[in-house]
Short mmCIF file of C-alpha atoms in Angstrom, two decimals:
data_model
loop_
_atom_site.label_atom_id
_atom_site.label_comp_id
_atom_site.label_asym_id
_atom_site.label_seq_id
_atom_site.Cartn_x
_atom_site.Cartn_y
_atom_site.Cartn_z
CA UNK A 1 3.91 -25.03 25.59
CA UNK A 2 2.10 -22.08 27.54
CA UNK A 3 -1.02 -20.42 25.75
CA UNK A 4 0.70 -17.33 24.62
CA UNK A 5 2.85 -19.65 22.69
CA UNK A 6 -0.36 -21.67 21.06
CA UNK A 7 -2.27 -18.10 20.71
CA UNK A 8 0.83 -17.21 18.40
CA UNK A 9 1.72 -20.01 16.46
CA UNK A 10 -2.60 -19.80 15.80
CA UNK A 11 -1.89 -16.11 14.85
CA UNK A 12 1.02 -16.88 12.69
CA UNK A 13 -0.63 -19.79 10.48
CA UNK A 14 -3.91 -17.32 10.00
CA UNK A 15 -1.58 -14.80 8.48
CA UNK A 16 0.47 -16.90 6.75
CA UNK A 17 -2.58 -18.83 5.17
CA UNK A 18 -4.52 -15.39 4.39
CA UNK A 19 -1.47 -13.97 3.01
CA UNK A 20 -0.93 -17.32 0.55
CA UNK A 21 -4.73 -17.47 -0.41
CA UNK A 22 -4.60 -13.39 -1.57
CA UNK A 23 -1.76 -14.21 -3.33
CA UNK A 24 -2.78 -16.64 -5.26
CA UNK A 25 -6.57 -16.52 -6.03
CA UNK A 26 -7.79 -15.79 -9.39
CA UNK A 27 -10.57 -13.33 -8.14
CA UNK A 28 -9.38 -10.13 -7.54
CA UNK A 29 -12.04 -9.21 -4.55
CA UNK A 30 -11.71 -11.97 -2.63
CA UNK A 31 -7.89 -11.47 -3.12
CA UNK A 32 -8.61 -8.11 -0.90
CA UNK A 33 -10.67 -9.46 1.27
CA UNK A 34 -8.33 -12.24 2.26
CA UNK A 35 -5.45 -9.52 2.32
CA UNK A 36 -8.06 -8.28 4.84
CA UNK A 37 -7.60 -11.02 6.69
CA UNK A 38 -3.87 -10.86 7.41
CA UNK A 39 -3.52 -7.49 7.66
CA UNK A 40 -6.28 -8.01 11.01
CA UNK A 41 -4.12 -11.00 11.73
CA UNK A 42 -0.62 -9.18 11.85
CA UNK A 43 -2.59 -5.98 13.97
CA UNK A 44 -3.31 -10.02 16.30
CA UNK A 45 0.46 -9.75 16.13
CA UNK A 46 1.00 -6.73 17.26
CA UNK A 47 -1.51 -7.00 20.47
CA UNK A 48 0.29 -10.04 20.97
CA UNK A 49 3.70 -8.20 21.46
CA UNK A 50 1.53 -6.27 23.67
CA UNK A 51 2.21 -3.35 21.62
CA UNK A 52 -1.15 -2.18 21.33
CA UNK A 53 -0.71 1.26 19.66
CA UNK A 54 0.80 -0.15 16.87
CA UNK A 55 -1.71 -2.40 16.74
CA UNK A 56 -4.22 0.37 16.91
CA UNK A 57 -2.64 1.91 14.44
CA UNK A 58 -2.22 -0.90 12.01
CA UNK A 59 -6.26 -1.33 12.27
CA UNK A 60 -7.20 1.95 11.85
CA UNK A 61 -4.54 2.78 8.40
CA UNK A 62 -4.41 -0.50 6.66
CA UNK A 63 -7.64 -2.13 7.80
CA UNK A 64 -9.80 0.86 7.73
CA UNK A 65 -8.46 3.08 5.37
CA UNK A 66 -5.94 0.90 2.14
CA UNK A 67 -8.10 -2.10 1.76
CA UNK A 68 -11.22 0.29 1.74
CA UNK A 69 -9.73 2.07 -0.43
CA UNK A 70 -8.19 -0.43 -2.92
CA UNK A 71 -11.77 -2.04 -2.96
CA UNK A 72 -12.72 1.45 -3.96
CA UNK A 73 -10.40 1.53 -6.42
CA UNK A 74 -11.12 -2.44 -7.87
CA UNK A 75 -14.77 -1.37 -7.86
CA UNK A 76 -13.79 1.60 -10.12
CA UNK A 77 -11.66 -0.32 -12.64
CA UNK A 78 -12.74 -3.96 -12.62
CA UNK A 79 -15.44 -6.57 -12.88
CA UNK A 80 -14.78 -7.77 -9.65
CA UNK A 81 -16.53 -11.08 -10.71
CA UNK A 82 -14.06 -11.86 -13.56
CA UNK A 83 -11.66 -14.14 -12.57
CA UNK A 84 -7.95 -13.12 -13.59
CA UNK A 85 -5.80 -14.36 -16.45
CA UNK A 86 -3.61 -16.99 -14.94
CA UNK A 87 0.18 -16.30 -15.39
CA UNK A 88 2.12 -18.33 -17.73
CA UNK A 89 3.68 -21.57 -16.00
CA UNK A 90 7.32 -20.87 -16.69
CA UNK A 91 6.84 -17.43 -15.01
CA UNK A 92 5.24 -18.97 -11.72
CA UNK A 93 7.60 -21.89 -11.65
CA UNK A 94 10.59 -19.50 -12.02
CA UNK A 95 9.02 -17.41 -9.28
CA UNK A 96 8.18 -20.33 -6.75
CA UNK A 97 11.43 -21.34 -6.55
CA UNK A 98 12.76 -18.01 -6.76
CA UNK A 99 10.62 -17.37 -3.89
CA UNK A 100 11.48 -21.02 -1.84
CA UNK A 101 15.66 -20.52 -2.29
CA UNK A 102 14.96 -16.50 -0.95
CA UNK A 103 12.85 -17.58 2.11
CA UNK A 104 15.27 -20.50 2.83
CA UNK A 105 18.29 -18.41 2.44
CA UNK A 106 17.21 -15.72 4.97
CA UNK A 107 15.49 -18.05 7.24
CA UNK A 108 18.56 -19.69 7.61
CA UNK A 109 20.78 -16.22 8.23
CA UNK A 110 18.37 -15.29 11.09
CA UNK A 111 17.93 -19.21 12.25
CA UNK A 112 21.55 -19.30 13.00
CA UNK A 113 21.97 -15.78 14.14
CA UNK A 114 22.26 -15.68 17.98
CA UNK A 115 20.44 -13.35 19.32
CA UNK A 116 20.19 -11.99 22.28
CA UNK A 117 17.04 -11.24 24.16
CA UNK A 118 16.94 -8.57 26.60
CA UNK A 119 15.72 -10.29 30.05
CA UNK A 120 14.21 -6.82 30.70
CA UNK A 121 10.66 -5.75 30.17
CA UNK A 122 9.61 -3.58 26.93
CA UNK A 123 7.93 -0.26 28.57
CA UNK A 124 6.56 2.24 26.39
CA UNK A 125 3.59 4.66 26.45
CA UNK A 126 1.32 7.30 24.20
CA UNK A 127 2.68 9.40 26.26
CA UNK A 128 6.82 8.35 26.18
CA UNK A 129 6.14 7.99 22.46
CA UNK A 130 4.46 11.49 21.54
CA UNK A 131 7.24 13.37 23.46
CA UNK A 132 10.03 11.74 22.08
CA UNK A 133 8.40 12.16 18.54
CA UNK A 134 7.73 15.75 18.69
CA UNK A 135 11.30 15.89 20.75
CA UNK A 136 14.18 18.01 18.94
CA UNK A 137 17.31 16.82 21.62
CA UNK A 138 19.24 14.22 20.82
CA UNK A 139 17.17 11.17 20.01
CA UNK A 140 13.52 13.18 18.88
CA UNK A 141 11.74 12.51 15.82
CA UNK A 142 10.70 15.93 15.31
CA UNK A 143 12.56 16.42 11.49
CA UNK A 144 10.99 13.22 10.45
CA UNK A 145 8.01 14.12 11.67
CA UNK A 146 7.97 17.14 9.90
CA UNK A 147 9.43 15.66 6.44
CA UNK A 148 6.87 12.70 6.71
CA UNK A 149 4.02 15.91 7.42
CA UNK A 150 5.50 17.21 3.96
CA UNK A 151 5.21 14.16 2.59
CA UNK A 152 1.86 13.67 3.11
CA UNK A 153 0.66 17.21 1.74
CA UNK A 154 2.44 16.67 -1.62
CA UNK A 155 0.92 12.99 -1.48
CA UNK A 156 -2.64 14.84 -1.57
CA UNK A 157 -1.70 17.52 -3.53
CA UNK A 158 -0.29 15.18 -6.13
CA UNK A 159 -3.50 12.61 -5.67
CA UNK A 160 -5.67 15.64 -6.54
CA UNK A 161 -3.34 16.82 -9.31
CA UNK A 162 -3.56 13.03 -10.87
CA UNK A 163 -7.00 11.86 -10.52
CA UNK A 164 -8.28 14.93 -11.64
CA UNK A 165 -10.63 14.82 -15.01
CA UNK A 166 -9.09 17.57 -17.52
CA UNK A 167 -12.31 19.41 -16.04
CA UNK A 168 -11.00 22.64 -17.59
CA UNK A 169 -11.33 21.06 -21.38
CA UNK A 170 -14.01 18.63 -20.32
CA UNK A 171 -16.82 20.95 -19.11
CA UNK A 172 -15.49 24.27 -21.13
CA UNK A 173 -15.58 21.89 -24.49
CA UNK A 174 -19.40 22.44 -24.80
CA UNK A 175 -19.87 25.97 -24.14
CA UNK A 176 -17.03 26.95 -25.87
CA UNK A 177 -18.38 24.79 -29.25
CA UNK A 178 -21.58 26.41 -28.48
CA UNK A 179 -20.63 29.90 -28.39
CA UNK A 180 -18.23 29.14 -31.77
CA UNK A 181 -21.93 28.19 -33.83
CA UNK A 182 -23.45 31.13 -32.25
CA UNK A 183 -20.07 33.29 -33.38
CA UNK A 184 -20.97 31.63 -37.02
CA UNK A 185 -24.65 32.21 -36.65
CA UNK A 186 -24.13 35.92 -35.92
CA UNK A 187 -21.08 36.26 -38.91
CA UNK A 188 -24.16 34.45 -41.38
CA UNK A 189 -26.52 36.55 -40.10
CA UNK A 190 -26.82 39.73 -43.11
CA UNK A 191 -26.91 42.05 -40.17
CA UNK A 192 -23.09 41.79 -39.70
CA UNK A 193 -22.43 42.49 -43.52
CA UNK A 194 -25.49 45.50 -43.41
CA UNK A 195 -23.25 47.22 -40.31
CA UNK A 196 -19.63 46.39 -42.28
CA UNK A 197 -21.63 48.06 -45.03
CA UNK A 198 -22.75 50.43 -43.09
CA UNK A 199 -19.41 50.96 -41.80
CA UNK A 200 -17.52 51.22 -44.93
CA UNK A 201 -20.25 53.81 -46.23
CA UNK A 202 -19.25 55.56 -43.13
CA UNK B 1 8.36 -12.50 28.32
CA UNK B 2 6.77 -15.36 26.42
CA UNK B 3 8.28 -18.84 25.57
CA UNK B 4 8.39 -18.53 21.62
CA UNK B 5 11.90 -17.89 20.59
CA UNK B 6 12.76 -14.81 18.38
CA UNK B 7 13.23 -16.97 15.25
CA UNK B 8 9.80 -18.24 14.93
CA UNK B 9 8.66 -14.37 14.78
CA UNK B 10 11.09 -13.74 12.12
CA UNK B 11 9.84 -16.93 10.07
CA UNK B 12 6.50 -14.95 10.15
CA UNK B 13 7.70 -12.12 8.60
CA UNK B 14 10.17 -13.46 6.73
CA UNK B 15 7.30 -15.84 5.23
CA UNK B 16 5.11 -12.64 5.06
CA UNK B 17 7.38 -11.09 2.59
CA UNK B 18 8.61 -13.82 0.52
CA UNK B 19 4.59 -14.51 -0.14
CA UNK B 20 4.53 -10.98 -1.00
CA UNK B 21 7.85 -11.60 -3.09
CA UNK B 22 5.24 -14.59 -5.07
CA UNK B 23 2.58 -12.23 -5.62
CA UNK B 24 4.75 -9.44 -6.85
CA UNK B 25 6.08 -11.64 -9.88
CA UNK B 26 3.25 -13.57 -10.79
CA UNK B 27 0.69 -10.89 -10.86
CA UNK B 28 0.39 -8.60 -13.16
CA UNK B 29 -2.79 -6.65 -12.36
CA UNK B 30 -1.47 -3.63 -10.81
CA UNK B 31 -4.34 -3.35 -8.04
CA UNK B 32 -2.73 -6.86 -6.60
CA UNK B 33 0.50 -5.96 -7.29
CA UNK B 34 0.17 -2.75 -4.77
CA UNK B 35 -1.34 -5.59 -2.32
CA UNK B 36 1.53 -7.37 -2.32
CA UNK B 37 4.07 -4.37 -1.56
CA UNK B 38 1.21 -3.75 1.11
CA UNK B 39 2.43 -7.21 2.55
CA UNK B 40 5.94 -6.60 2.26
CA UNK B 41 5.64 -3.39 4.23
CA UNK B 42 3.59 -5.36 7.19
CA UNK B 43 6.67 -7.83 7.29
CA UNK B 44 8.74 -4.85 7.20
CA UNK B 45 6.94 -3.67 10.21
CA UNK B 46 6.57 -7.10 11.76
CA UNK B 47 10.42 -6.60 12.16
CA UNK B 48 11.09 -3.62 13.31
CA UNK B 49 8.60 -3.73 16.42
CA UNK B 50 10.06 -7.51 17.09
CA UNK B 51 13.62 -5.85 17.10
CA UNK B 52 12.46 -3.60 19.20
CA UNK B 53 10.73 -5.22 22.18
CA UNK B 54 13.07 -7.95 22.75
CA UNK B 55 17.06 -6.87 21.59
CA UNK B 56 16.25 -3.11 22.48
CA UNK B 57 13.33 -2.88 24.86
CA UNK B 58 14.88 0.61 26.15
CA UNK B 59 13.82 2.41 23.17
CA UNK B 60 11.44 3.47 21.05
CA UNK B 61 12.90 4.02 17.67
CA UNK B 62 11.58 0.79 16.17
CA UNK B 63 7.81 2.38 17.25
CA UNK B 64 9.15 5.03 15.10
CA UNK B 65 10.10 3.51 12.25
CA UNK B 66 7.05 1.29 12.08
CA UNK B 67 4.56 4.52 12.64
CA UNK B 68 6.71 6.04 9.45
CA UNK B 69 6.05 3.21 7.12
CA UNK B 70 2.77 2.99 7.61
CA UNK B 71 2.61 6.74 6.96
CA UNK B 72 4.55 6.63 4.14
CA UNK B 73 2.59 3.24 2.91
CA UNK B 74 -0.49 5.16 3.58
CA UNK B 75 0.44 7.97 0.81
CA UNK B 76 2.18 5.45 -1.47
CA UNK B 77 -1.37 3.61 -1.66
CA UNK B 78 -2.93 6.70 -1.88
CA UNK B 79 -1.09 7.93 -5.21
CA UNK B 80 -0.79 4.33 -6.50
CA UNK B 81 -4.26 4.06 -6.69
CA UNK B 82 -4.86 7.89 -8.36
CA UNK B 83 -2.60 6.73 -10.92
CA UNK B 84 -4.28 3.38 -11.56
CA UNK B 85 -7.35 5.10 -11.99
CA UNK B 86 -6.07 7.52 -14.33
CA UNK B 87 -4.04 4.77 -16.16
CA UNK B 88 -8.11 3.03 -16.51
CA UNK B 89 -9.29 6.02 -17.83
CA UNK B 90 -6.88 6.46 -20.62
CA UNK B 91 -6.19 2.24 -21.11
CA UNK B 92 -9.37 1.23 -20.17
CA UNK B 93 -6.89 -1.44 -18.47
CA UNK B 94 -4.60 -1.82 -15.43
CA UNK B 95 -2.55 -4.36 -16.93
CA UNK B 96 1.11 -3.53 -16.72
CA UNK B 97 1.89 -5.14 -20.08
CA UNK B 98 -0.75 -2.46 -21.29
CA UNK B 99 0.75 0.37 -19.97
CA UNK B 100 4.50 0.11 -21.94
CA UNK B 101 4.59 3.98 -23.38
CA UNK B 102 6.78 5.20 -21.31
CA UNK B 103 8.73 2.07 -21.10
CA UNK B 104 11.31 3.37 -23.43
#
């Protein structure tokens, strides 16, 4: 067994245990931070394959920007102290085997698959990959590129849309009850009726 | 080329999602639950840039794919979480079993 071998079966247990421990601790921090864990483990992966964008990539979106912001979000809504109800035991016996007779039955699709490995050597670049992406011949990304673009505006625009407070009735409620008592002040006050009096002499 | 066969890669991934899979039904805080589709996409991913280098190492479209699901998975967190935290402030709760009136 060479290193690379060792390095990845080392790689594949740390994900595989991170991935089990998020999944099934009761605190709902360290169940990020362990999710953490084998996201960093699977960008291992990916350096591994010596694919290193994607790695790259995989640190910089899900290690730098979801789990930041779903700790964000847990410190927004949550105790993060408070440990979680645990589910009921029918539902996670049900689920575990659900879950065991799934992962056997696929395993054992791909286990007896053959494949068949390429001899020749993967070769890709930044450079390879941003032409073909922004490519419109046969082959180029460039209408998925531009759909996924679209995507991500009405993702923000919809994120803004959502999380906004009802700032319009929110902030305008006060003012607005203000300026109905001063409205009532002014119709108690006797100079109204004098001027209607006024008025009506008129 | 290394000496581990393609099958123990897939068994990651494979392993990756069914754990995700567990997480998915048991939970029922919706933060974790969006963690575990967050696993299921990485396995997702784990796949396609496997697939890639050694059955197609010519070209690049499992890159692609795996740059578009992390895009994608990158605005699906993003809008998740927005509606969590709207869901909080009218529930004062992220439980799913809290959150049942639209359920019919």
């Amino acid at each position: 067994m060479s290193a690379s071998a060792i390095i990845f079966y080392i790689i594949a247990a740390f994900i595989l245990g991170c991935g089990i421990i998020s999944m099934t601790t009761r605190k709902i921090f360290r169940s990020a931070i362990w999710l953490l864990f084998s996201l960093i483990g699977v960008a291992a992966l990916y350096f591994w394959l010596k694919v290193e964008f994607i790695g790259a990539v995989q640190t910089v979106i899900y290690v730098g920007g979801i789990v930041v912001l779903i700790i964000f979000s847990i410190f927004l809504t949550q105790q993060s102290g408070k440990e979680m109800p645990k589910a009921p035991l029918v539902r996670t016996i049900a689920s575990v085997l659900t879950v065991i007779l799934g992962f056997a039955l696929t395993y054992a699709a791909i286990y007896f698959y053959d494949f068949k490995p390429v001899s020749q050597n993967f070769n890709w670049s930044v450079n390879g990959i941003g032409t073909q992406m922004l490519s419109t011949t046969k082959g180029g990304y460039a209408l998925p590129f531009e759909v996924v673009s679209m995507l991500l505006l009405a993702a923000m625009v919809g994120c803004i849309v959502i999380a906004m407070k009802k700032a319009p009735a929110d902030t305008n409620g006060k003012p607005k009850q203000d300026e109905i008592e001063k409205l009532k002040e002014e119709i108690k006050k006797p100079d109204t009726e004098i001027t209607v009096n006024e008025i009506s002499e008129l | 080329m290394s000496d581990v066969p393609i099958p123990h890669i897939l068994f990651v991934s494979t392993a990756l999602f069914f754990i995700g899979m567990f997480g998915l039904f048991t939970r029922r805080n919706m933060i974790t639950m969006l963690m575990a589709i967050e696993l299921i996409l990485n396995s997702v991913n784990i796949n396609f840039v496997v697939f890639n280098k050694y059955l197609y190492p010519n070209k690049l479209d499992g890159i692609f794919f795996t740059i578009f699901i992390i895009t994608i998975a990158a605005a699906e967190a993003a809008v998740a979480i927005a509606i969590i935290i709207n869901l909080y402030h009218s529930h004062h709760s992220i439980d799913v079993e809290d959150a049942t009136e639209m359920k019919y």
